């Protein structure tokens, strides 16, 4: 580079200059370096040849300053202009690299250097300098820069940390990620001290790995945690680096990267932790749990499941449930599992698993993977529930009243009823709805004892048990006695939560108590009022208590009312004593209750009294006789009367027997008589009649009128006798035949009786007025005879009446029904009413009205045997009314 | 009327007057030609079964109807009836009981022992004749024995 001295010593240095100019030309051509000179005073510019080439102008082209400056890029013109001015005025040299456009319009880079040339006074007289085409270098430079820029940009945008280090491991480059992540100042060329951001736990392994990599040149790789600047938290990174070598194998640079793997790592760790926790949880739960995949294979089972299934996990995992447990096929379990799997429905059911004799509550949760089965042993729970149910049933069906009451006072100072059993509902007539939530006061009424209630109230307040006998009321206001036992129920903390009232109906016992008191009172009055001697023998103490009657019997006041049994025994007549004592012993020994004996009692004055002594044995629960209570009746007077009565009775009984025998014999005779009459008496009668007829028929011609009349009289008398015999037999039969009692419709019977009569017999009857008759019980055949006889009588005795009317009627009275048959016939004289019902008694002559006088006797006999009565009312010529009554209920009659 | 036997009616009656009357009544109805009269229960059985006094009689010749009095010497009418009903040869023989008795127990026993009819002999001959004649005619003419 020429300096100012060249111009200062032109003369002497001409040669040297020329030499140096020549060197410069060579150099400038080689280095495309042109020289220039500005004569400040003349304003002339001189360019070397090479400078013109750079400008791409002609070799004779002479520029001025302005023209020279125009070659520079507009943006750089001020820079070069001001540098030139400063150089001219102040002599400051410059060295600039500037954009430049050649005369041919080519854009190139040039380096321009300039310095001032001063005269002796120091005035700047000229500037000279050089211009060099540096486009090639500049372009090369720009290419590297651009590449580096691009690399940096890429590196800075990489979502991971990149770095490089020299062969010794010193960090040369880190991308922006590092600064963003660590929050370090990006102006720093590289991060100072990696150690400061590595997690303390990872520092040592990291350092060791790095040292080994450096020493051996092998790639470095590890996971470690780096601190994040924004929140100070450490996050996981995977760091790796490898060494580059040149052609000779000499280590050059380490290139490394660190990728954040925190999310992955965290997720993995969380997954692991979760899995661990899940496993622990599943293992530790007491309920059994297992999972099945869609092929029904076991994929998991916990310890409890192992226990219940009696198989270990290793035995079951991967096995098909139906093959391992074929016994469940066809059970509800298989059905529910398959349903859950098919429909993807959660299901819950209970199963009795026979091999274990236990009940399980099974919950099945389907998922895409298969089924999760969760089962719980509920045997105990079921048993508890069963027991609770049993207990509830027991309480509900107890005969005792059970009422459960809330301990907390609710209103009116009373607790509330929570539960009542059936016995309460049945006895009180209140429904459960009436009672639940009410005060127990609902059972109380005016007669309920207030003092007892007060004691109960106090007991409740003090949470104590209490037993009271209380008058309660039913819904309808009926009172009943309860023996009430009230007990508090406490919870685990000892706090009373409920009261249980258990009560028993003791109404009967109370009534019995009252009756006992009343009877004891009556007993006292009785012992005072009676002439009998009442005694009470306490067998255990052998003491006998006597009522005041004893003194009367004994004939002298007793010194003390209590005597021993021996004192009494002494007073029993020696002849009777042994038998009386034996009879008492017998009654006591054989467990009987009643004892009685008659014996002679020796009075104080030595006289004898006949005594009837009767006693009852009182026994304890074991049946042991503990007491005997009784009474002695002095029968001295009645005994004598009784003996007389007995004698008379005996005579009477003898007579009755005799008479009965006689009667029975008479009855038998009568029967035989009847039978005989039937057969034997009728036969000759038939002969008389029949042969009289034969005479009349066969010998008619030989008989005169008188003979025929007499034979006819014989026949008529024979026939009348036949009628008499028949009536007599009927009468006897009416007294003899047993009564067959039945319900009889007398209306029908009366009509039938009337209809039985021959039409010619009843043709004179204008009106047969049959009323509705009451139903009665009686012997139908016999009552038919009664009505037939009465109606045929009425028909007979109205025979001469032009407007004969017969009326049959009846009515009911309290115990009897009364019937009548009324006619308007001849009637009878009431004076003969008594004879009316006697056998063979007739109030009319045979010429007037035929008959045997047996009909009404039969009527009376039958009605009497039915427990009824017959009677008649009449006036001669005014008709007759015959009445009979029958009891509505037939007792067993003879 | 076929005549498998010459005897159509066996009359068992101890009382000769009653027997005469019965035969007279039958005659009135033109039924007396074929009547055999025996006088007690034993004879009735002997005749029916060709035993005793009647041994040698053709036992297969049976009457068409038996008129049997209840009250008979030796063996009563009811006894005779019982034997007739027990023996297979006479089991289906029509028997009409004749009696003066209208005692219910007699009637009941007669029917219980298998009598076909029961006739109470009335005192009046006209009635007796009519009743007996009708009964005999019924069993002779109308009733076809099995």
Tab-separated table of C-alpha atoms in Angstrom, chain A residues 567-737:
chain	number	residue	atom	x	y	z
A	567	UNK	CA	-108.124	-81.941	119.153
A	568	UNK	CA	-110.809	-82.530	116.534
A	569	UNK	CA	-110.116	-86.237	116.217
A	570	UNK	CA	-110.678	-86.713	119.909
A	571	UNK	CA	-114.199	-85.433	119.431
A	572	UNK	CA	-115.081	-87.926	116.694
A	573	UNK	CA	-117.000	-90.953	118.007
A	574	UNK	CA	-114.458	-93.753	118.598
A	575	UNK	CA	-116.438	-96.148	116.411
A	576	UNK	CA	-116.300	-93.718	113.442
A	577	UNK	CA	-112.860	-92.262	114.044
A	578	UNK	CA	-110.763	-94.788	112.184
A	579	UNK	CA	-112.955	-94.759	109.093
A	580	UNK	CA	-113.133	-90.922	108.964
A	581	UNK	CA	-109.365	-90.506	109.255
A	582	UNK	CA	-108.793	-93.200	106.661
A	583	UNK	CA	-111.147	-91.452	104.235
A	584	UNK	CA	-109.257	-88.157	104.641
A	585	UNK	CA	-105.947	-89.920	104.064
A	586	UNK	CA	-107.396	-91.629	101.005
A	587	UNK	CA	-108.569	-88.357	99.456
A	588	UNK	CA	-105.203	-86.682	100.070
A	589	UNK	CA	-103.212	-89.679	98.860
A	590	UNK	CA	-105.135	-90.259	95.640
A	591	UNK	CA	-105.040	-86.607	94.599
A	592	UNK	CA	-108.796	-86.087	94.882
A	593	UNK	CA	-110.212	-82.716	95.809
A	594	UNK	CA	-113.474	-83.416	97.587
A	595	UNK	CA	-113.923	-85.257	100.786
A	596	UNK	CA	-117.034	-85.905	102.756
A	597	UNK	CA	-117.902	-88.069	105.661
A	598	UNK	CA	-120.720	-88.540	108.070
A	599	UNK	CA	-119.891	-89.366	111.620
A	600	UNK	CA	-120.971	-88.970	115.161
A	601	UNK	CA	-119.488	-86.055	117.051
A	602	UNK	CA	-119.118	-86.144	120.844
A	603	UNK	CA	-120.276	-82.865	122.359
A	604	UNK	CA	-118.841	-81.255	125.458
A	605	UNK	CA	-121.646	-82.738	127.511
A	606	UNK	CA	-121.005	-86.200	126.099
A	607	UNK	CA	-124.080	-86.284	123.883
A	608	UNK	CA	-123.785	-87.288	120.213
A	609	UNK	CA	-124.373	-85.145	117.208
A	610	UNK	CA	-124.734	-86.485	113.643
A	611	UNK	CA	-122.359	-84.464	111.499
A	612	UNK	CA	-121.998	-84.196	107.735
A	613	UNK	CA	-118.444	-82.990	107.172
A	614	UNK	CA	-117.388	-81.898	103.677
A	615	UNK	CA	-113.995	-80.528	102.673
A	616	UNK	CA	-111.864	-79.511	99.704
A	617	UNK	CA	-108.170	-80.224	99.428
A	618	UNK	CA	-105.981	-77.282	98.315
A	619	UNK	CA	-102.798	-78.336	96.580
A	620	UNK	CA	-99.632	-76.534	95.583
A	621	UNK	CA	-98.141	-76.568	92.100
A	622	UNK	CA	-96.492	-79.918	92.735
A	623	UNK	CA	-99.864	-81.351	93.666
A	624	UNK	CA	-98.961	-81.586	97.342
A	625	UNK	CA	-101.902	-81.125	99.685
A	626	UNK	CA	-101.210	-78.042	101.742
A	627	UNK	CA	-104.634	-77.063	103.031
A	628	UNK	CA	-108.047	-78.451	103.498
A	629	UNK	CA	-111.102	-76.231	103.877
A	630	UNK	CA	-114.540	-77.428	104.689
A	631	UNK	CA	-117.698	-77.238	106.683
A	632	UNK	CA	-119.476	-79.395	109.222
A	633	UNK	CA	-123.228	-79.515	109.222
A	634	UNK	CA	-125.025	-80.612	112.327
A	635	UNK	CA	-127.545	-83.080	110.998
A	636	UNK	CA	-128.723	-84.484	114.230
A	637	UNK	CA	-132.267	-83.318	113.554
A	638	UNK	CA	-132.309	-83.755	109.798
A	639	UNK	CA	-130.617	-87.108	110.117
A	640	UNK	CA	-133.584	-88.472	111.944
A	641	UNK	CA	-135.960	-86.942	109.419
A	642	UNK	CA	-133.869	-88.255	106.622
A	643	UNK	CA	-133.962	-91.729	108.006
A	644	UNK	CA	-137.736	-91.518	108.085
A	645	UNK	CA	-137.853	-90.161	104.545
A	646	UNK	CA	-135.564	-92.861	103.355
A	647	UNK	CA	-137.783	-95.485	104.894
A	648	UNK	CA	-140.857	-93.973	103.283
A	649	UNK	CA	-139.102	-93.661	99.974
A	650	UNK	CA	-138.134	-97.266	100.076
A	651	UNK	CA	-141.771	-98.236	100.670
A	652	UNK	CA	-142.831	-95.907	97.897
A	653	UNK	CA	-140.297	-97.249	95.493
A	654	UNK	CA	-141.442	-100.757	96.247
A	655	UNK	CA	-144.965	-99.728	95.476
A	656	UNK	CA	-144.016	-97.976	92.298
A	657	UNK	CA	-142.111	-101.003	91.163
A	658	UNK	CA	-145.033	-103.175	91.941
A	659	UNK	CA	-147.400	-100.899	90.117
A	660	UNK	CA	-145.106	-100.586	87.162
A	661	UNK	CA	-144.852	-104.312	86.898
A	662	UNK	CA	-148.581	-104.564	87.142
A	663	UNK	CA	-148.979	-101.906	84.490
A	664	UNK	CA	-146.484	-103.588	82.216
A	665	UNK	CA	-148.305	-106.860	82.668
A	666	UNK	CA	-151.580	-105.095	81.952
A	667	UNK	CA	-150.107	-103.530	78.866
A	668	UNK	CA	-148.923	-106.907	77.663
A	669	UNK	CA	-152.276	-108.429	78.392
A	670	UNK	CA	-153.921	-105.602	76.547
A	671	UNK	CA	-151.720	-106.188	73.554
A	672	UNK	CA	-152.414	-109.879	73.598
A	673	UNK	CA	-156.065	-109.055	74.052
A	674	UNK	CA	-156.025	-106.714	71.073
A	675	UNK	CA	-154.336	-109.297	68.948
A	676	UNK	CA	-156.685	-111.951	70.037
A	677	UNK	CA	-159.681	-109.733	69.410
A	678	UNK	CA	-158.428	-108.971	65.958
A	679	UNK	CA	-158.129	-112.564	64.984
A	680	UNK	CA	-160.441	-114.597	67.092
A	681	UNK	CA	-163.284	-112.273	67.901
A	682	UNK	CA	-163.806	-111.129	64.356
A	683	UNK	CA	-163.890	-114.606	62.899
A	684	UNK	CA	-167.172	-115.770	64.579
A	685	UNK	CA	-168.625	-112.368	63.913
A	686	UNK	CA	-167.871	-112.815	60.243
A	687	UNK	CA	-169.498	-116.255	60.388
A	688	UNK	CA	-172.646	-114.818	62.008
A	689	UNK	CA	-172.932	-112.142	59.373
A	690	UNK	CA	-171.965	-114.302	56.438
A	691	UNK	CA	-174.111	-117.314	57.276
A	692	UNK	CA	-177.073	-115.014	58.036
A	693	UNK	CA	-176.569	-113.701	54.521
A	694	UNK	CA	-176.348	-117.242	53.130
A	695	UNK	CA	-179.651	-118.092	54.871
A	696	UNK	CA	-181.182	-114.937	53.398
A	697	UNK	CA	-179.905	-115.821	49.966
A	698	UNK	CA	-180.352	-119.580	49.891
A	699	UNK	CA	-183.554	-119.865	51.948
A	700	UNK	CA	-185.345	-116.701	50.969
A	701	UNK	CA	-188.420	-118.559	49.783
A	702	UNK	CA	-188.843	-120.391	53.098
A	703	UNK	CA	-188.638	-117.235	55.208
A	704	UNK	CA	-191.504	-114.831	55.888
A	705	UNK	CA	-190.978	-111.086	56.253
A	706	UNK	CA	-190.488	-111.260	60.011
A	707	UNK	CA	-187.822	-113.972	59.623
A	708	UNK	CA	-186.001	-111.886	57.055
A	709	UNK	CA	-186.247	-108.783	59.307
A	710	UNK	CA	-184.796	-110.665	62.254
A	711	UNK	CA	-181.909	-112.058	60.192
A	712	UNK	CA	-181.179	-108.543	58.978
A	713	UNK	CA	-181.110	-107.347	62.600
A	714	UNK	CA	-178.591	-110.142	63.366
A	715	UNK	CA	-176.447	-108.961	60.495
A	716	UNK	CA	-176.687	-105.279	61.498
A	717	UNK	CA	-175.746	-106.078	65.095
A	718	UNK	CA	-172.848	-108.239	63.950
A	719	UNK	CA	-171.639	-105.372	61.780
A	720	UNK	CA	-172.092	-102.901	64.643
A	721	UNK	CA	-170.045	-105.135	66.863
A	722	UNK	CA	-167.386	-105.317	64.125
A	723	UNK	CA	-167.324	-101.527	64.143
A	724	UNK	CA	-167.081	-101.460	67.953
A	725	UNK	CA	-164.191	-103.907	67.931
A	726	UNK	CA	-162.340	-101.916	65.282
A	727	UNK	CA	-162.824	-98.670	67.171
A	728	UNK	CA	-161.713	-100.286	70.381
A	729	UNK	CA	-158.601	-101.614	68.730
A	730	UNK	CA	-157.858	-98.213	67.240
A	731	UNK	CA	-158.298	-96.629	70.660
A	732	UNK	CA	-155.937	-99.126	72.228
A	733	UNK	CA	-153.468	-98.566	69.401
A	734	UNK	CA	-153.645	-94.761	69.929
A	735	UNK	CA	-152.432	-95.259	73.488
A	736	UNK	CA	-149.820	-97.796	72.672
A	737	UNK	CA	-148.059	-96.820	69.517
